[in-house]
XYZ file of N, CA and C in Angstrom:
726
model
N 0.838 -1.197 0.000
C 0.000 0.000 0.000
C 0.874 1.248 0.000
N 0.646 2.105 -0.954
C 1.392 3.351 -1.002
C 0.826 4.332 0.022
N 1.658 5.255 0.447
C 1.234 6.221 1.452
C 1.079 7.624 0.891
N 1.127 7.776 -0.421
C 0.961 9.088 -1.027
C -0.479 9.557 -0.878
N -0.652 10.841 -0.568
C -1.998 11.415 -0.501
C -2.421 11.792 -1.915
N -3.531 11.226 -2.375
C -3.982 11.471 -3.749
C -5.094 12.528 -3.790
N -5.865 12.644 -2.688
C -6.883 13.692 -2.563
C -6.659 14.389 -1.226
N -6.465 15.703 -1.280
C -6.229 16.470 -0.050
C -7.249 17.599 0.043
N -7.986 17.624 1.132
C -8.988 18.657 1.397
C -8.532 19.450 2.613
N -8.529 20.782 2.499
C -8.109 21.631 3.608
C -9.169 22.677 3.900
N -9.579 22.734 5.152
C -10.481 23.794 5.661
C -11.787 23.915 4.881
N -12.380 22.790 4.488
C -13.622 22.861 3.701
C -14.834 23.128 4.586
N -15.562 24.179 4.253
C -16.827 24.512 4.904
C -17.894 24.664 3.830
N -19.035 24.021 4.045
C -20.158 24.083 3.101
C -21.432 24.341 3.898
N -22.279 25.218 3.392
C -23.551 25.517 4.053
C -24.694 25.451 3.044
N -25.858 25.032 3.523
C -27.101 25.112 2.743
C -27.974 26.178 3.393
N -28.331 27.211 2.642
C -29.200 28.277 3.164
C -28.656 28.831 4.488
N -27.360 29.116 4.499
C -26.674 29.707 5.647
C -26.530 28.768 6.843
N -26.925 27.505 6.675
C -26.771 26.534 7.762
C -25.587 25.622 7.436
N -24.512 25.675 8.223
C -23.337 24.850 7.920
C -23.670 23.354 7.917
N -23.232 22.687 6.862
C -23.394 21.234 6.749
C -22.060 20.555 7.024
N -20.997 21.164 6.557
C -19.639 20.726 6.862
C -18.873 21.931 7.392
N -18.057 21.711 8.408
C -17.409 22.847 9.039
C -15.913 22.598 9.186
N -15.108 23.343 8.418
C -13.666 23.403 8.605
C -13.019 22.010 8.603
N -13.211 21.283 7.497
C -12.742 19.896 7.439
C -11.450 19.737 6.651
N -10.562 18.946 7.209
C -9.349 18.490 6.526
C -9.478 16.991 6.298
N -9.285 16.564 5.058
C -9.397 15.142 4.724
C -8.226 14.736 3.841
N -7.617 13.611 4.163
C -6.554 13.029 3.335
C -7.002 11.652 2.848
N -7.011 11.477 1.528
C -7.316 10.182 0.930
C -6.021 9.630 0.341
N -5.714 8.391 0.680
C -4.441 7.820 0.260
C -4.552 7.059 -1.051
N -3.536 7.237 -1.866
C -3.473 6.569 -3.161
C -3.539 5.059 -2.998
N -4.295 4.406 -3.900
C -4.401 2.945 -3.946
C -5.149 2.385 -2.732
N -5.952 3.242 -2.080
C -6.782 2.781 -0.962
C -8.215 2.562 -1.425
N -8.959 1.797 -0.633
C -10.418 1.768 -0.743
C -10.918 2.372 0.560
N -11.349 3.628 0.483
C -11.661 4.417 1.670
C -13.163 4.568 1.840
N -13.669 4.234 3.024
C -15.082 4.430 3.349
C -15.271 5.778 4.027
N -16.358 6.456 3.675
C -16.798 7.645 4.406
C -18.072 7.263 5.133
N -18.027 7.303 6.457
C -19.201 6.907 7.243
C -19.578 8.027 8.200
N -20.820 7.959 8.677
C -21.319 8.935 9.636
C -22.827 8.787 9.744
N -23.437 9.385 10.766
C -24.892 9.292 10.900
C -25.607 10.042 9.784
N -26.908 9.851 9.689
C -27.698 10.595 8.705
C -27.528 12.097 8.935
N -27.338 12.829 7.830
C -27.174 14.271 7.938
C -25.775 14.717 8.307
N -24.824 13.789 8.278
C -23.449 14.104 8.682
C -22.696 14.888 7.622
N -23.202 14.875 6.378
C -22.527 15.601 5.300
C -21.645 14.732 4.420
N -21.891 13.433 4.422
C -21.042 12.502 3.655
C -21.127 12.760 2.154
N -22.340 12.805 1.626
C -22.523 13.079 0.197
C -22.057 14.487 -0.147
N -22.318 15.424 0.758
C -21.911 16.811 0.539
C -20.396 16.924 0.438
N -19.673 16.150 1.241
C -18.217 16.161 1.182
C -17.726 15.752 -0.208
N -18.274 14.669 -0.729
C -17.882 14.224 -2.064
C -18.205 15.287 -3.106
N -19.403 15.853 -3.022
C -19.809 16.865 -3.997
C -18.935 18.108 -3.901
N -18.520 18.447 -2.696
C -17.618 19.581 -2.524
C -16.264 19.333 -3.161
N -15.756 18.119 -2.983
C -14.467 17.755 -3.578
C -14.537 17.829 -5.098
N -15.667 17.403 -5.656
C -15.819 17.332 -7.111
C -16.342 18.629 -7.730
N -16.534 19.646 -6.912
C -17.009 20.925 -7.438
C -18.475 20.930 -7.792
N -19.222 19.954 -7.288
C -20.661 19.871 -7.555
C -21.469 20.634 -6.517
N -20.814 21.028 -5.443
C -21.449 21.792 -4.389
C -20.544 22.963 -4.033
N -21.111 24.141 -4.019
C -20.327 25.340 -3.714
C -19.819 25.313 -2.277
N -18.563 25.666 -2.108
C -17.968 25.715 -0.779
C -17.852 27.167 -0.309
N -17.967 27.355 1.002
C -17.747 28.679 1.580
C -16.262 28.947 1.753
N -15.527 27.881 2.016
C -14.072 27.996 2.144
C -13.463 26.629 1.887
N -12.166 26.621 1.632
C -11.468 25.354 1.501
C -10.716 25.210 0.198
N -9.725 24.347 0.229
C -8.912 24.028 -0.935
C -8.950 22.526 -1.166
N -9.015 22.127 -2.436
C -8.995 20.715 -2.802
C -7.885 20.482 -3.805
N -7.069 19.481 -3.529
C -6.005 19.078 -4.442
C -6.175 17.599 -4.764
N -6.214 17.268 -6.059
C -6.347 15.877 -6.498
C -5.161 15.550 -7.385
N -4.375 14.583 -6.962
C -3.132 14.251 -7.651
C -2.244 15.488 -7.790
N -2.315 16.361 -6.785
C -1.492 17.567 -6.769
C -1.996 18.693 -7.647
N -3.206 18.539 -8.204
C -3.746 19.543 -9.131
C -5.169 19.905 -8.737
N -5.740 20.916 -9.404
C -7.146 21.222 -9.168
C -8.016 20.246 -9.946
N -9.299 20.189 -9.559
C -10.211 19.193 -10.114
C -10.301 19.262 -11.640
N -10.421 20.463 -12.204
C -10.617 20.590 -13.650
C -9.453 20.013 -14.444
N -8.264 20.046 -13.855
C -7.083 19.532 -14.551
C -7.068 18.006 -14.638
N -7.822 17.346 -13.762
C -7.750 15.876 -13.691
C -9.125 15.219 -13.818
N -10.151 15.987 -14.205
C -11.513 15.456 -14.147
C -11.743 14.253 -15.052
N -10.977 14.132 -16.143
C -11.165 12.972 -17.014
C -10.617 11.687 -16.386
N -9.897 11.827 -15.275
C -9.368 10.661 -14.569
C -10.199 10.309 -13.331
N -11.348 10.987 -13.186
C -12.212 10.779 -12.025
C -13.587 10.301 -12.475
N -14.043 9.204 -11.874
C -15.388 8.700 -12.133
C -16.246 8.937 -10.892
N -17.459 9.416 -11.099
C -18.375 9.693 -9.987
C -19.644 8.879 -10.175
N -19.989 8.106 -9.170
C -21.226 7.321 -9.190
C -22.138 7.882 -8.103
N -23.178 8.637 -8.494
C -24.043 9.290 -7.505
C -24.999 8.298 -6.851
N -25.728 8.771 -5.853
C -26.777 7.946 -5.257
C -27.817 7.622 -6.315
N -28.272 6.386 -6.307
C -29.270 5.964 -7.293
C -30.541 6.802 -7.200
N -30.867 7.253 -5.981
C -32.105 8.018 -5.784
C -32.037 9.405 -6.411
N -30.837 9.862 -6.767
C -30.688 11.210 -7.333
C -30.742 11.219 -8.857
N -30.942 10.051 -9.466
C -30.909 9.925 -10.925
C -32.326 9.840 -11.485
N -32.558 10.498 -12.609
C -33.850 10.410 -13.292
C -33.877 9.140 -14.135
N -34.430 8.076 -13.572
C -34.415 6.783 -14.261
C -35.459 6.699 -15.370
N -36.310 7.709 -15.481
C -37.309 7.711 -16.551
C -36.776 8.326 -17.836
N -35.546 8.839 -17.790
C -34.954 9.423 -18.992
C -34.842 8.346 -20.072
N -35.326 8.620 -21.283
C -35.383 7.579 -22.320
C -34.012 7.279 -22.944
N -33.287 6.367 -22.338
C -31.989 5.979 -22.880
C -31.713 4.521 -22.562
N -30.860 3.914 -23.340
C -30.570 2.489 -23.150
C -29.370 2.290 -22.236
N -29.223 1.061 -21.792
C -28.090 0.688 -20.945
C -26.768 0.990 -21.646
N -26.650 0.609 -22.913
C -25.400 0.843 -23.644
C -25.092 2.332 -23.764
N -26.112 3.146 -23.990
C -25.896 4.595 -24.099
C -25.352 5.175 -22.794
N -25.874 4.693 -21.662
C -25.392 5.172 -20.365
C -23.925 4.805 -20.178
N -23.572 3.574 -20.513
C -22.186 3.132 -20.343
C -21.257 3.905 -21.281
N -21.724 4.200 -22.479
C -20.930 4.981 -23.431
C -20.613 6.386 -22.909
N -21.460 6.896 -22.014
C -21.206 8.220 -21.440
C -19.854 8.255 -20.721
N -19.412 7.099 -20.250
C -18.114 7.024 -19.604
C -16.958 7.312 -20.538
N -17.199 7.223 -21.835
C -16.141 7.457 -22.826
C -16.049 8.926 -23.246
N -17.053 9.713 -22.920
C -17.111 11.076 -23.443
C -15.946 11.945 -22.981
N -15.412 11.651 -21.781
C -14.293 12.469 -21.297
C -13.037 12.274 -22.142
N -13.002 11.206 -22.950
C -11.835 10.918 -23.776
C -12.006 11.366 -25.231
N -13.187 11.877 -25.563
C -13.486 12.141 -26.978
C -13.113 13.549 -27.439
N -12.826 14.452 -26.497
C -12.464 15.805 -26.903
C -13.575 16.460 -27.707
N -13.171 17.087 -28.818
C -14.143 17.818 -29.633
C -14.985 16.904 -30.506
N -14.610 15.646 -30.614
C -15.342 14.731 -31.507
C -16.772 14.535 -31.020
N -16.875 14.159 -29.735
C -18.178 13.980 -29.093
C -19.057 12.932 -29.765
N -18.478 12.097 -30.593
C -19.228 10.969 -31.158
C -18.445 9.699 -30.853
N -19.060 8.763 -30.125
C -18.353 7.531 -29.801
C -17.919 6.786 -31.066
N -16.694 6.308 -31.046
C -16.166 5.524 -32.157
C -16.456 4.043 -31.913
N -16.146 3.219 -32.902
C -16.334 1.784 -32.742
C -15.526 1.263 -31.557
N -14.324 1.811 -31.387
C -13.476 1.416 -30.264
C -14.171 1.701 -28.930
N -14.833 2.866 -28.847
C -15.529 3.228 -27.616
C -16.693 2.276 -27.344
N -17.389 1.906 -28.401
C -18.504 0.968 -28.243
C -17.999 -0.393 -27.776
N -16.879 -0.818 -28.310
C -16.304 -2.097 -27.890
C -15.895 -2.064 -26.422
N -15.337 -0.931 -25.978
C -14.953 -0.771 -24.572
C -16.197 -0.822 -23.680
N -17.274 -0.158 -24.117
C -18.518 -0.140 -23.345
C -19.124 -1.538 -23.253
N -19.118 -2.272 -24.357
C -19.658 -3.634 -24.355
C -18.838 -4.557 -23.460
N -17.522 -4.357 -23.469
C -16.650 -5.154 -22.608
C -16.933 -4.842 -21.135
N -17.198 -3.569 -20.833
C -17.519 -3.174 -19.457
C -18.813 -3.841 -18.988
N -19.801 -3.893 -19.874
C -21.059 -4.560 -19.537
C -20.844 -6.054 -19.314
N -19.982 -6.633 -20.107
C -19.665 -8.055 -19.948
C -18.996 -8.301 -18.593
N -18.124 -7.381 -18.201
C -17.385 -7.524 -16.939
C -18.314 -7.592 -15.734
N -19.407 -6.827 -15.777
C -20.304 -6.833 -14.617
C -21.593 -7.633 -14.882
N -21.566 -8.480 -15.908
C -22.663 -9.409 -16.158
C -23.948 -8.777 -16.635
N -23.841 -7.723 -17.472
C -25.037 -7.029 -17.950
C -25.132 -6.967 -19.467
N -24.377 -7.810 -20.164
C -24.362 -7.769 -21.634
C -25.748 -7.943 -22.236
N -26.530 -8.837 -21.671
C -27.845 -9.142 -22.252
C -28.835 -7.990 -22.106
N -28.474 -6.995 -21.303
C -29.373 -5.864 -21.057
C -28.985 -4.626 -21.868
N -28.021 -4.749 -22.777
C -27.437 -3.569 -23.419
C -28.460 -2.700 -24.151
N -29.513 -3.285 -24.695
C -30.502 -2.512 -25.450
C -31.741 -2.160 -24.632
N -31.714 -2.502 -23.364
C -32.881 -2.262 -22.523
C -32.904 -0.807 -22.027
N -34.093 -0.259 -21.890
C -34.246 1.077 -21.309
C -33.883 1.026 -19.823
N -33.192 2.036 -19.330
C -32.758 2.010 -17.932
C -33.946 2.004 -16.971
N -35.083 2.541 -17.414
C -36.272 2.574 -16.557
C -36.797 1.169 -16.261
N -36.380 0.190 -17.057
C -36.877 -1.180 -16.900
C -35.968 -2.051 -16.024
N -34.944 -1.450 -15.459
C -33.987 -2.213 -14.662
C -34.344 -2.200 -13.178
N -33.899 -3.234 -12.471
C -34.036 -3.263 -11.013
C -32.975 -2.362 -10.394
N -33.071 -2.131 -9.087
C -32.103 -1.276 -8.407
C -30.682 -1.795 -8.524
N -30.511 -3.106 -8.334
C -29.188 -3.694 -8.447
C -28.631 -3.599 -9.854
N -29.487 -3.813 -10.849
C -29.050 -3.722 -12.249
C -28.651 -2.292 -12.604
N -29.381 -1.310 -12.105
C -29.039 0.083 -12.374
C -27.663 0.423 -11.793
N -27.403 -0.068 -10.588
C -26.114 0.214 -9.978
C -24.984 -0.438 -10.767
N -25.245 -1.613 -11.305
C -24.233 -2.281 -12.139
C -23.942 -1.484 -13.405
N -24.972 -0.871 -13.970
C -24.776 -0.053 -15.166
C -23.855 1.121 -14.850
N -24.037 1.744 -13.689
C -23.151 2.834 -13.278
C -21.716 2.349 -13.108
N -21.570 1.134 -12.574
C -20.227 0.560 -12.433
C -19.620 0.352 -13.821
N -20.421 -0.152 -14.746
C -19.934 -0.367 -16.118
C -19.513 0.953 -16.761
N -20.257 2.013 -16.493
C -19.888 3.331 -17.027
C -18.531 3.767 -16.475
N -18.307 3.509 -15.179
C -17.021 3.847 -14.562
C -15.888 3.006 -15.152
N -16.162 1.729 -15.408
C -15.164 0.854 -16.026
C -14.801 1.380 -17.409
N -15.822 1.765 -18.171
C -15.591 2.264 -19.529
C -14.780 3.550 -19.520
N -14.947 4.347 -18.487
C -14.201 5.605 -18.401
C -12.720 5.360 -18.153
N -12.411 4.220 -17.516
C -11.021 3.888 -17.183
C -10.405 4.987 -16.330
N -11.104 5.322 -15.252
C -10.661 6.389 -14.357
C -9.548 5.906 -13.428
N -8.890 6.857 -12.807
C -7.858 6.547 -11.813
C -8.418 6.596 -10.388
N -9.454 7.447 -10.193
C -10.078 7.589 -8.882
C -11.591 7.442 -9.046
N -12.193 6.655 -8.160
C -13.631 6.440 -8.186
C -14.267 7.034 -6.931
N -15.214 7.956 -7.117
C -16.021 8.479 -6.022
C -17.406 7.843 -6.135
N -17.854 7.167 -5.072
C -19.105 6.417 -5.136
C -19.963 6.759 -3.922
N -21.183 7.203 -4.175
C -22.080 7.636 -3.104
C -23.101 6.545 -2.811
N -22.859 5.803 -1.758
C -23.721 4.703 -1.321
C -24.028 3.708 -2.443
N -23.012 3.156 -3.094
C -23.261 2.224 -4.200
C -23.881 0.898 -3.755
N -23.785 0.576 -2.462
C -24.297 -0.709 -1.983
C -25.679 -0.585 -1.341
N -26.221 0.626 -1.302
C -27.537 0.829 -0.679
C -28.637 0.192 -1.526
N -29.380 -0.699 -0.920
C -30.552 -1.270 -1.588
C -30.275 -2.269 -2.694
N -29.034 -2.748 -2.806
C -28.747 -3.731 -3.854
C -28.728 -5.128 -3.254
N -28.912 -6.136 -4.111
C -28.887 -7.517 -3.654
C -27.445 -7.947 -3.380
N -27.310 -9.074 -2.689
C -25.984 -9.556 -2.292
C -25.088 -9.841 -3.498
N -25.674 -10.328 -4.573
C -24.879 -10.635 -5.759
C -24.281 -9.348 -6.345
N -25.106 -8.316 -6.454
C -24.618 -7.037 -6.973
C -23.583 -6.436 -6.030
N -23.810 -6.563 -4.729
C -22.834 -6.071 -3.757
C -21.479 -6.741 -3.985
N -21.509 -8.060 -4.227
C -20.277 -8.790 -4.497
C -19.603 -8.324 -5.780
N -20.395 -8.047 -6.809
C -19.848 -7.555 -8.082
C -19.147 -6.220 -7.889
N -19.776 -5.329 -7.121
C -19.204 -3.997 -6.897
C -17.905 -4.080 -6.096
N -17.897 -4.874 -5.046
C -16.694 -5.007 -4.225
C -15.579 -5.686 -5.012
N -15.918 -6.696 -5.800
C -14.901 -7.348 -6.644
C -14.289 -6.340 -7.619
N -15.135 -5.470 -8.161
C -14.653 -4.430 -9.065
C -13.675 -3.505 -8.346
N -14.050 -3.047 -7.154
C -13.181 -2.121 -6.412
C -11.840 -2.765 -6.079
N -11.870 -4.013 -5.669
C -10.620 -4.689 -5.306
C -9.765 -4.964 -6.537
N -10.404 -5.238 -7.677
C -9.639 -5.446 -8.915
C -8.974 -4.144 -9.352
N -9.670 -3.022 -9.160
C -9.091 -1.725 -9.503
C -7.952 -1.358 -8.551
N -8.123 -1.687 -7.284
C -7.047 -1.443 -6.320
C -5.797 -2.250 -6.682
N -5.995 -3.449 -7.197
C -4.855 -4.309 -7.535
C -4.022 -3.747 -8.676
N -4.587 -2.795 -9.442
C -3.826 -2.168 -10.523
C -3.531 -0.699 -10.200
N -3.587 -0.370 -8.905
C -3.105 0.927 -8.450
C -4.129 2.037 -8.357
N -5.411 1.717 -8.504
C -6.427 2.773 -8.483
C -6.992 2.979 -7.083
N -7.779 4.047 -6.926
C -8.247 4.497 -5.619
C -9.761 4.643 -5.643
N -10.419 4.276 -4.541
C -11.868 4.435 -4.436
C -12.237 5.107 -3.126
N -13.185 6.037 -3.208
C -13.729 6.723 -2.033
C -15.226 6.450 -2.042
N -15.723 5.784 -1.004
C -17.077 5.236 -1.021
C -17.862 5.683 0.210
N -18.969 6.396 0.011
C -19.899 6.653 1.112
C -20.602 5.335 1.424
N -20.547 4.943 2.686
C -21.004 3.604 3.064
C -21.814 3.683 4.351
N -22.724 2.723 4.543
C -23.609 2.794 5.713
C -23.586 1.545 6.585
N -23.069 0.440 6.099
C -23.115 -0.820 6.843
C -21.806 -1.027 7.608
N -21.849 -0.803 8.914
C -20.635 -0.917 9.722
C -20.115 -2.343 9.776
N -20.986 -3.314 9.560
C -20.582 -4.713 9.658
C -19.606 -5.137 8.567
N -19.578 -4.412 7.458
C -18.713 -4.811 6.342
C -17.481 -3.914 6.182
N -17.306 -2.962 7.085
C -16.175 -2.030 6.973
C -14.845 -2.776 6.923
N -14.613 -3.642 7.873
C -13.320 -4.333 7.960
C -13.097 -5.264 6.782
N -14.160 -5.798 6.242
C -14.074 -6.738 5.125
C -13.813 -6.029 3.794
N -14.407 -4.859 3.609
C -14.392 -4.201 2.308
C -13.361 -3.076 2.174
N -12.983 -2.443 3.285
C -12.200 -1.206 3.202
C -10.882 -1.315 3.972
N -9.918 -0.491 3.569
C -8.665 -0.442 4.323
C -8.433 0.922 4.983
N -9.121 1.968 4.501
C -9.054 3.295 5.123
C -10.467 3.803 5.373
N -10.570 4.773 6.270
C -11.895 5.259 6.650
C -11.838 6.730 7.057
N -12.937 7.435 6.760
C -13.160 8.793 7.268
C -14.474 8.756 8.035
N -14.436 9.098 9.320
C -15.647 9.140 10.142
C -16.043 10.605 10.288
N -17.274 10.907 9.888
C -17.691 12.299 9.710
C -18.996 12.576 10.432
N -19.076 13.696 11.072
C -20.355 14.242 11.524
C -20.239 15.766 11.504
N -20.409 16.320 10.318
C -20.202 17.738 10.018
C -18.723 18.139 10.116
N -18.023 17.564 11.049
C -16.573 17.667 11.135
C -15.979 16.264 11.048
N -14.729 16.177 10.638
C -14.044 14.888 10.639
C -13.768 14.486 12.085
N -14.321 13.347 12.467
C -14.122 12.832 13.827
C -12.815 12.045 13.906
N -12.568 11.245 12.869
C -11.345 10.437 12.813
C -11.129 10.014 11.373
N -9.882 9.748 11.018
C -9.560 9.220 9.697
C -8.238 8.483 9.773
N -8.054 7.581 8.824
C -6.831 6.785 8.792
C -7.136 5.365 8.370
N -6.274 4.440 8.737
C -6.537 3.047 8.398
C -7.729 2.551 9.204
N -8.410 1.557 8.677
C -9.536 0.968 9.394
C -9.077 0.439 10.750
N -7.928 -0.179 10.769
C -7.392 -0.749 12.012
C -7.212 0.320 13.091
N -6.783 1.504 12.685
C -6.512 2.571 13.650
C -7.758 3.388 14.011
N -8.566 3.731 13.006
C -9.618 4.735 13.206
C -11.005 4.160 13.458
N -11.250 2.927 13.039
C -12.591 2.344 13.163
C -12.743 1.727 14.556
N -12.981 2.603 15.535
C -13.097 2.157 16.919
C -14.453 2.563 17.486
N -14.845 1.859 18.531
C -16.109 2.170 19.184
C -16.101 3.601 19.716
N -14.956 4.017 20.254
C -14.825 5.371 20.792
C -15.083 6.422 19.715
N -14.498 6.231 18.530
C -14.694 7.198 17.443
C -16.123 7.187 16.929
N -16.745 6.015 16.897
C -18.146 5.935 16.470
C -19.041 6.673 17.466
N -18.744 6.542 18.738
C -19.515 7.254 19.760
C -19.351 8.766 19.623
N -18.127 9.211 19.337
C -17.876 10.639 19.135
C -18.674 11.175 17.944
N -18.886 10.319 16.948
C -19.615 10.724 15.743
C -21.127 10.641 15.910
N -21.579 10.194 17.086
C -23.020 10.065 17.311
C -23.605 8.817 16.701
N -22.769 7.793 16.561
C -23.232 6.533 15.967
C -23.320 5.439 17.030
N -23.614 5.833 18.263
C -23.644 4.889 19.382
C -24.691 3.806 19.155
N -25.809 4.195 18.550
C -26.895 3.234 18.355
C -26.666 2.301 17.182
N -25.631 2.568 16.389
C -25.382 1.709 15.240
C -24.809 0.369 15.700
N -25.115 -0.678 14.925
C -24.559 -1.988 15.256
C -23.074 -1.973 14.920
N -22.271 -2.405 15.846
C -20.822 -2.353 15.644
C -20.213 -3.716 15.930
N -19.384 -4.185 14.995
C -18.692 -5.468 15.180
C -17.211 -5.177 15.372
C-alpha cells in the first residue's frame, strides 16, 4: 500500500441556506486505498464528495487531487451518484449510459467511435449485464441500475472512483460484483472513495476510513480509526458495531 496522498482537502466549509453542513474539514485520501466515508444521517457525507468534485459550492477550503485542481484531472475521475438522485425515466438504453463514460476521452469529436462501443460492451460483460445492453434504464431493477453505473465507470477507465452509497438497496450478488470491481481496480493501483452505511462490512471491504459528523471525527486506516470510541464521538452509538 502506497502512502501518497492522492486527494487532499483543507479547511472545507459548506452551508445550505446559511446553515453549515460541513465545518472546517481536513481530509486526506491515500493513493491505492479503498476508503469508506461513514457517519450518521445528515453528517454531510454526500456533501463532502460533492464539494471535492465541485458539484457543491464551498464557503471555504482548498482541494487538491493528484497535486492539481479538479478541472485539470476530471477525465481521470469517475463519480457514481446515489441511485435516488438519478432520473431513471430518462429515455436511454443501458449501452448509451455506459458509453457516457467514454465522453471524457473524446475531446471535440463527441461521437463515440467503434473502439468506444467495444470498450462499453466489454464493461457490460465484466459486470454481467451484456444481455441488457438494449434495454431502457427505466426497466432495470435497483441492483441492475447500480451495475450499469459501475460499467460506465469501467468504460471511463478512471484513476479515482467516487461512489455515493453504491451498496444501498442492492442484492448480495450485486454487492459482491461492486466489491470485486473495487478490489480489482485497487490491484492495478487505483483508488476508491465510497460513502457507506453498513458498519458490519467495513473491515471486510475497506482499508481506510473517514468518520464524519459535520466535522471529521477520525480518519486513517480501518485498524486505527474504526473504533467504538470514534463511532460514539460521531453520534453513531446506536449503530450496530462489530
